[in-house]
PDB file of C-alpha atoms in Angstrom:
ATOM      1  CA  MET K   1      78.791  89.396 104.129  1.00  0.00           C
ATOM      2  CA  PRO K   2      82.264  87.767 104.292  1.00  0.00           C
ATOM      3  CA  MET K   3      84.581  88.320 101.364  1.00  0.00           C
ATOM      4  CA  ASN K   4      85.501  85.221  99.335  1.00  0.00           C
ATOM      5  CA  THR K   5      89.117  84.221  98.713  1.00  0.00           C
ATOM      6  CA  THR K   6      89.214  85.808  95.255  1.00  0.00           C
ATOM      7  CA  GLY K   7      87.939  89.090  96.688  1.00  0.00           C
ATOM      8  CA  LYS K   8      90.565  88.993  99.458  1.00  0.00           C
ATOM      9  CA  VAL K   9      93.353  88.361  96.944  1.00  0.00           C
ATOM     10  CA  ARG K  10      92.173  91.234  94.736  1.00  0.00           C
ATOM     11  CA  MET K  11      91.931  93.564  97.752  1.00  0.00           C
ATOM     12  CA  HIS K  12      95.446  92.592  98.858  1.00  0.00           C
ATOM     13  CA  GLU K  13      96.826  93.163  95.339  1.00  0.00           C
ATOM     14  CA  LYS K  14      95.154  96.595  95.176  1.00  0.00           C
ATOM     15  CA  LYS K  15      96.522  97.605  98.605  1.00  0.00           C
ATOM     16  CA  LEU K  16      99.961  96.271  97.602  1.00  0.00           C
ATOM     17  CA  ARG K  17     100.004  98.554  94.537  1.00  0.00           C
ATOM     18  CA  ILE K  18      99.006 101.506  96.735  1.00  0.00           C
ATOM     19  CA  LEU K  19     101.782 100.598  99.192  1.00  0.00           C
ATOM     20  CA  GLN K  20     104.312 100.475  96.347  1.00  0.00           C
ATOM     21  CA  ASN K  21     103.208 103.954  95.223  1.00  0.00           C
ATOM     22  CA  ILE K  22     103.532 105.331  98.764  1.00  0.00           C
ATOM     23  CA  LEU K  23     107.020 103.887  99.219  1.00  0.00           C
ATOM     24  CA  SER K  24     108.049 105.179  95.799  1.00  0.00           C
ATOM     25  CA  ALA K  25     106.793 108.667  96.730  1.00  0.00           C
ATOM     26  CA  HIS K  26     109.109 108.442  99.774  1.00  0.00           C
ATOM     27  CA  GLY K  27     112.113 107.658  97.544  1.00  0.00           C
ATOM     28  CA  MET K  28     112.184 103.872  97.948  1.00  0.00           C
ATOM     29  CA  ARG K  29     112.351 101.125  95.324  1.00  0.00           C
ATOM     30  CA  THR K  30     110.141  98.051  95.715  1.00  0.00           C
ATOM     31  CA  GLN K  31     110.144  94.563  94.316  1.00  0.00           C
ATOM     32  CA  VAL K  32     107.044  92.377  94.629  1.00  0.00           C
ATOM     33  CA  MET K  33     107.922  88.889  95.821  1.00  0.00           C
ATOM     34  CA  PRO K  34     106.297  85.661  94.574  1.00  0.00           C
ATOM     35  CA  VAL K  35     103.204  84.870  96.661  1.00  0.00           C
ATOM     36  CA  THR K  36     103.985  81.236  97.403  1.00  0.00           C
ATOM     37  CA  ALA K  37     107.794  81.368  97.427  1.00  0.00           C
ATOM     38  CA  SER K  38     108.411  84.211  99.868  1.00  0.00           C
ATOM     39  CA  PRO K  39     107.430  84.917 103.488  1.00  0.00           C
ATOM     40  CA  PHE K  40     107.015  88.632 102.704  1.00  0.00           C
ATOM     41  CA  ASP K  41     105.326  90.779 100.044  1.00  0.00           C
ATOM     42  CA  LEU K  42     107.863  93.470  99.158  1.00  0.00           C
ATOM     43  CA  LEU K  43     111.607  93.861  99.159  1.00  0.00           C
ATOM     44  CA  VAL K  44     112.360  97.550  99.676  1.00  0.00           C
ATOM     45  CA  ASN K  45     115.619  99.049  98.380  1.00  0.00           C
ATOM     46  CA  GLY K  46     116.938  95.493  98.115  1.00  0.00           C
ATOM     47  CA  ILE K  47     117.083  95.298 101.923  1.00  0.00           C
ATOM     48  CA  ALA K  48     113.881  95.662 103.985  1.00  0.00           C
ATOM     49  CA  ARG K  49     111.420  92.776 103.923  1.00  0.00           C
ATOM     50  CA  VAL K  50     107.883  94.149 104.216  1.00  0.00           C
ATOM     51  CA  GLU K  51     104.683  92.173 104.719  1.00  0.00           C
ATOM     52  CA  LEU K  52     101.346  93.892 104.038  1.00  0.00           C
ATOM     53  CA  LYS K  53      98.392  92.879 106.185  1.00  0.00           C
ATOM     54  CA  VAL K  54      94.875  94.132 105.462  1.00  0.00           C
ATOM     55  CA  ALA K  55      92.447  94.350 108.388  1.00  0.00           C
ATOM     56  CA  ARG K  56      89.323  92.395 108.887  1.00  0.00           C
ATOM     57  CA  LEU K  57      86.764  94.332 110.884  1.00  0.00           C
ATOM     58  CA  LEU K  58      85.837  92.380 113.996  1.00  0.00           C
ATOM     59  CA  GLN K  59      82.282  93.663 114.342  1.00  0.00           C
ATOM     60  CA  ILE K  60      80.101  96.709 114.722  1.00  0.00           C
ATOM     61  CA  HIS K  61      77.367  96.649 117.396  1.00  0.00           C
ATOM     62  CA  ASN K  62      74.968  99.589 117.705  1.00  0.00           C
ATOM     63  CA  GLY K  63      77.458 101.916 116.046  1.00  0.00           C
ATOM     64  CA  TYR K  64      80.376 100.675 118.157  1.00  0.00           C
ATOM     65  CA  CYS K  65      83.390  99.172 116.380  1.00  0.00           C
ATOM     66  CA  GLU K  66      85.110  96.360 118.290  1.00  0.00           C
ATOM     67  CA  GLY K  67      88.277  96.708 116.246  1.00  0.00           C
ATOM     68  CA  TRP K  68      90.303  94.918 113.618  1.00  0.00           C
ATOM     69  CA  ARG K  69      92.046  91.579 113.386  1.00  0.00           C
ATOM     70  CA  PHE K  70      95.160  90.802 111.383  1.00  0.00           C
ATOM     71  CA  ASN K  71      96.571  87.372 110.687  1.00  0.00           C
ATOM     72  CA  ILE K  72     100.308  87.796 111.152  1.00  0.00           C
ATOM     73  CA  HIS K  73     101.217  84.278 110.096  1.00  0.00           C
ATOM     74  CA  ARG K  74     101.695  83.483 106.446  1.00  0.00           C
ATOM     75  CA  HIS K  75      99.928  80.310 105.345  1.00  0.00           C
ATOM     76  CA  GLY K  76      99.915  79.102 108.967  1.00  0.00           C
ATOM     77  CA  LYS K  77     103.627  79.729 109.564  1.00  0.00           C
ATOM     78  CA  LEU K  78     105.151  82.404 111.773  1.00  0.00           C
ATOM     79  CA  THR K  79     107.342  84.920 109.979  1.00  0.00           C
ATOM     80  CA  ASN K  80     109.890  85.315 112.802  1.00  0.00           C
ATOM     81  CA  GLY K  81     113.163  86.540 111.343  1.00  0.00           C
ATOM     82  CA  THR K  82     111.924  86.586 107.756  1.00  0.00           C
ATOM     83  CA  VAL K  83     110.107  89.944 107.883  1.00  0.00           C
ATOM     84  CA  ASP K  84     111.502  93.318 108.981  1.00  0.00           C
ATOM     85  CA  PHE K  85     108.271  95.355 108.929  1.00  0.00           C
ATOM     86  CA  PHE K  86     104.562  94.752 108.872  1.00  0.00           C
ATOM     87  CA  VAL K  87     102.332  97.349 107.239  1.00  0.00           C
ATOM     88  CA  PHE K  88      98.861  96.985 108.743  1.00  0.00           C
ATOM     89  CA  ASN K  89      96.184  98.582 106.586  1.00  0.00           C
ATOM     90  CA  ILE K  90      92.958  99.602 108.315  1.00  0.00           C
ATOM     91  CA  PRO K  91      90.231 100.566 105.835  1.00  0.00           C
ATOM     92  CA  PRO K  92      87.923 103.587 106.262  1.00  0.00           C
ATOM     93  CA  ILE K  93      84.942 103.087 108.585  1.00  0.00           C
ATOM     94  CA  ASP K  94      82.006 105.487 108.460  1.00  0.00           C
ATOM     95  CA  VAL K  95      80.847 104.656 111.999  1.00  0.00           C
ATOM     96  CA  LEU K  96      84.151 105.970 113.391  1.00  0.00           C
ATOM     97  CA  LYS K  97      84.191 108.943 111.003  1.00  0.00           C
ATOM     98  CA  MET K  98      87.359 107.449 109.469  1.00  0.00           C
ATOM     99  CA  HIS K  99      87.273 108.584 105.861  1.00  0.00           C
ATOM    100  CA  ASN K 100      90.757 107.398 104.890  1.00  0.00           C
ATOM    101  CA  SER K 101      92.698 104.199 105.356  1.00  0.00           C
ATOM    102  CA  ILE K 102      95.262 104.085 108.131  1.00  0.00           C
ATOM    103  CA  SER K 103      98.599 102.368 107.593  1.00  0.00           C
ATOM    104  CA  LEU K 104     100.609 101.281 110.601  1.00  0.00           C
ATOM    105  CA  VAL K 105     104.302 100.598 109.911  1.00  0.00           C
ATOM    106  CA  VAL K 106     105.368  98.250 112.715  1.00  0.00           C
ATOM    107  CA  PRO K 107     108.803  96.658 113.173  1.00  0.00           C
ATOM    108  CA  ALA K 108     108.316  92.884 113.041  1.00  0.00           C
ATOM    109  CA  VAL K 109     110.434  92.365 116.138  1.00  0.00           C
ATOM    110  CA  LEU K 110     107.564  93.820 118.217  1.00  0.00           C
ATOM    111  CA  LEU K 111     105.269  90.991 117.100  1.00  0.00           C
ATOM    112  CA  LYS K 112     107.585  88.016 117.504  1.00  0.00           C
ATOM    113  CA  ASP K 113     105.723  84.725 118.116  1.00  0.00           C
ATOM    114  CA  LYS K 114     102.267  86.235 117.443  1.00  0.00           C
ATOM    115  CA  TYR K 115      99.865  84.540 115.038  1.00  0.00           C
ATOM    116  CA  THR K 116      97.241  87.291 115.114  1.00  0.00           C
ATOM    117  CA  LEU K 117      96.934  90.892 116.215  1.00  0.00           C
ATOM    118  CA  SER K 118      93.678  92.463 117.340  1.00  0.00           C
ATOM    119  CA  ILE K 119      93.472  96.244 117.649  1.00  0.00           C
ATOM    120  CA  SER K 120      90.562  98.034 119.296  1.00  0.00           C
ATOM    121  CA  PRO K 121      89.807 101.690 118.459  1.00  0.00           C
ATOM    122  CA  ARG K 122      91.244 102.622 121.877  1.00  0.00           C
ATOM    123  CA  ALA K 123      94.432 100.593 121.305  1.00  0.00           C
ATOM    124  CA  LEU K 124      94.742 102.240 117.887  1.00  0.00           C
ATOM    125  CA  MET K 125      94.835 105.654 119.559  1.00  0.00           C
ATOM    126  CA  VAL K 126      96.849 104.746 122.662  1.00  0.00           C
ATOM    127  CA  ARG K 127      99.345 102.097 121.569  1.00  0.00           C
ATOM    128  CA  TRP K 128      99.442 101.689 117.812  1.00  0.00           C
ATOM    129  CA  GLY K 129      98.849 105.263 116.623  1.00  0.00           C
ATOM    130  CA  GLN K 130     102.556 106.063 116.985  1.00  0.00           C
ATOM    131  CA  TYR K 131     103.226 103.782 113.992  1.00  0.00           C
ATOM    132  CA  GLU K 132     100.782 105.499 111.624  1.00  0.00           C
ATOM    133  CA  GLY K 133     102.439 106.449 108.334  1.00  0.00           C
ATOM    134  CA  ARG K 134     105.981 105.857 109.668  1.00  0.00           C
ATOM    135  CA  TRP K 135     107.472 105.199 106.220  1.00  0.00           C
ATOM    136  CA  ASP K 136     110.659 106.874 107.438  1.00  0.00           C
ATOM    137  CA  THR K 137     111.402 103.849 109.651  1.00  0.00           C
ATOM    138  CA  ILE K 138     111.664 101.604 106.588  1.00  0.00           C
ATOM    139  CA  LYS K 139     113.898 104.131 104.814  1.00  0.00           C
ATOM    140  CA  SER K 140     116.107 104.547 107.904  1.00  0.00           C
ATOM    141  CA  PHE K 141     116.373 100.775 108.245  1.00  0.00           C
ATOM    142  CA  CYS K 142     117.563 100.519 104.627  1.00  0.00           C
ATOM    143  CA  ASP K 143     119.961 103.452 105.000  1.00  0.00           C
ATOM    144  CA  ALA K 144     121.510 101.906 108.137  1.00  0.00           C
ATOM    145  CA  VAL K 145     122.760  98.850 106.250  1.00  0.00           C
ATOM    146  CA  PRO K 146     126.432  99.351 105.296  1.00  0.00           C
ATOM    147  CA  SER K 147     126.876  99.894 101.550  1.00  0.00           C
ATOM    148  CA  SER K 148     129.041  96.748 101.325  1.00  0.00           C
ATOM    149  CA  ASP K 149     126.047  94.652 102.508  1.00  0.00           C
ATOM    150  CA  LYS K 150     123.483  96.176 100.149  1.00  0.00           C
ATOM    151  CA  GLY K 151     122.202  93.867  97.448  1.00  0.00           C
ATOM    152  CA  LYS K 152     123.290  90.698  99.262  1.00  0.00           C
TER     153      LYS K 152
END
């Protein structure tokens, strides 16, 4: 059964709180941005613009998962240049013996001009798995900004 809009918003808010806790555990400060006034969800260390995307399962047929689909656009608009990282959250799926969520930390530049991203289980292992839990890339991005530019 498809989730209604209220359920999607609540799920996103819950995953956003979890993301904040993860980033905090990795020594980063986060600021939640206004939903309608910002093209991204979190500002990390006053520098990195992070957009959280929660997966929608494409379909399961006879125990086979086709994959996950993410809408990369925000309210129908591309986020080119306004987001530094996407965090793609893939929820646990019993059929695949996935008992924990997977978070992919992907530099936004890799997804320029894309409205959606579909990831199959194979693509998750072969192409996208290298981005799993790469919180260090956000921290390194923030650390690379010269101290004179921080907070601008």
